[in-house]
């Protein structure tokens, strides 16, 4: 660290690598041994399908507008189930 004596500012640097490693280790330790990432993703997809099912015409129009704007990803044929 070099410091210019005429400057009122001090360089401050911190390496967060160790803290990130600790955080990731804590997350992995907290996960259950039977954790199933593909199963979690499947359940999330099923929840989205349920969320966007049975929309009335106004809701479908809003959904289509959000998909066209890129706010929501298209699901299936691009229409809510």
CSV table of C-alpha atoms in Angstrom, one decimal:
chain,number,residue,atom,x,y,z
A,1,UNK,CA,0.0,0.0,0.0
A,2,UNK,CA,1.5,3.3,-1.0
A,3,UNK,CA,0.3,6.5,0.4
A,4,UNK,CA,0.9,10.0,-0.9
A,5,UNK,CA,1.5,12.2,2.1
A,6,UNK,CA,-0.1,15.1,0.3
A,7,UNK,CA,-3.4,13.2,-0.3
A,8,UNK,CA,-6.1,13.3,2.4
A,9,UNK,CA,-7.3,9.9,1.2
A,10,UNK,CA,-5.9,6.5,2.3
A,11,UNK,CA,-6.0,3.4,0.1
A,12,UNK,CA,-8.1,0.7,1.7
A,13,UNK,CA,-8.1,-2.8,0.3
A,14,UNK,CA,-9.7,-6.0,1.6
A,15,UNK,CA,-9.7,-9.4,0.1
A,16,UNK,CA,-13.0,-11.1,0.7
A,17,UNK,CA,-11.9,-14.5,-0.7
A,18,UNK,CA,-11.5,-16.1,2.8
A,19,UNK,CA,-14.9,-14.8,3.9
A,20,UNK,CA,-16.6,-16.1,0.7
A,21,UNK,CA,-15.0,-19.5,1.3
A,22,UNK,CA,-16.2,-19.6,4.8
A,23,UNK,CA,-19.7,-18.6,3.7
A,24,UNK,CA,-19.8,-21.3,1.0
A,25,UNK,CA,-18.6,-23.9,3.5
A,26,UNK,CA,-21.3,-22.9,6.0
A,27,UNK,CA,-24.0,-23.2,3.3
A,28,UNK,CA,-22.8,-26.6,2.2
A,29,UNK,CA,-22.6,-27.7,5.9
A,30,UNK,CA,-26.2,-26.5,6.4
A,31,UNK,CA,-27.6,-28.6,3.5
A,32,UNK,CA,-29.1,-31.9,4.3
A,33,UNK,CA,-27.2,-35.0,3.0
A,34,UNK,CA,-30.3,-36.0,0.9
A,35,UNK,CA,-30.5,-32.6,-0.8
A,36,UNK,CA,-31.6,-33.1,-4.4
A,37,UNK,CA,-30.8,-30.1,-6.7
A,38,UNK,CA,-32.6,-31.6,-9.7
A,39,UNK,CA,-35.6,-32.3,-7.6
A,40,UNK,CA,-35.6,-28.8,-6.2
A,41,UNK,CA,-35.5,-27.4,-9.8
A,42,UNK,CA,-38.4,-29.7,-10.8
A,43,UNK,CA,-40.5,-28.6,-7.9
A,44,UNK,CA,-39.8,-25.0,-8.7
A,45,UNK,CA,-40.9,-25.5,-12.3
A,46,UNK,CA,-44.1,-27.2,-11.1
A,47,UNK,CA,-44.7,-24.2,-8.8
A,48,UNK,CA,-44.3,-21.8,-11.7
A,49,UNK,CA,-46.7,-23.9,-13.8
A,50,UNK,CA,-49.2,-23.8,-11.0
A,51,UNK,CA,-48.7,-20.1,-10.5
A,52,UNK,CA,-49.4,-19.3,-14.2
A,53,UNK,CA,-52.3,-21.8,-14.6
A,54,UNK,CA,-55.9,-20.9,-14.8
A,55,UNK,CA,-55.4,-17.2,-15.8
A,56,UNK,CA,-58.4,-15.2,-16.9
A,57,UNK,CA,-58.2,-13.2,-20.1
A,58,UNK,CA,-56.9,-10.0,-18.4
A,59,UNK,CA,-54.3,-11.9,-16.5
A,60,UNK,CA,-53.2,-13.8,-19.6
A,61,UNK,CA,-52.9,-10.5,-21.4
A,62,UNK,CA,-50.7,-9.2,-18.6
A,63,UNK,CA,-48.6,-12.4,-18.7
A,64,UNK,CA,-48.2,-12.1,-22.5
A,65,UNK,CA,-47.1,-8.5,-22.1
A,66,UNK,CA,-44.5,-9.4,-19.5
A,67,UNK,CA,-43.1,-12.2,-21.6
A,68,UNK,CA,-42.9,-9.9,-24.7
A,69,UNK,CA,-41.1,-7.3,-22.6
A,70,UNK,CA,-38.6,-10.0,-21.4
A,71,UNK,CA,-39.6,-9.7,-17.7
A,72,UNK,CA,-40.9,-13.3,-17.6
A,73,UNK,CA,-39.4,-16.2,-19.5
A,74,UNK,CA,-41.8,-17.9,-22.0
A,75,UNK,CA,-43.2,-21.1,-20.6
A,76,UNK,CA,-43.9,-23.9,-23.0
A,77,UNK,CA,-45.6,-22.4,-26.1
A,78,UNK,CA,-45.1,-18.9,-24.6
A,79,UNK,CA,-48.5,-18.9,-23.0
A,80,UNK,CA,-49.5,-19.6,-19.4
A,81,UNK,CA,-50.8,-23.1,-18.8
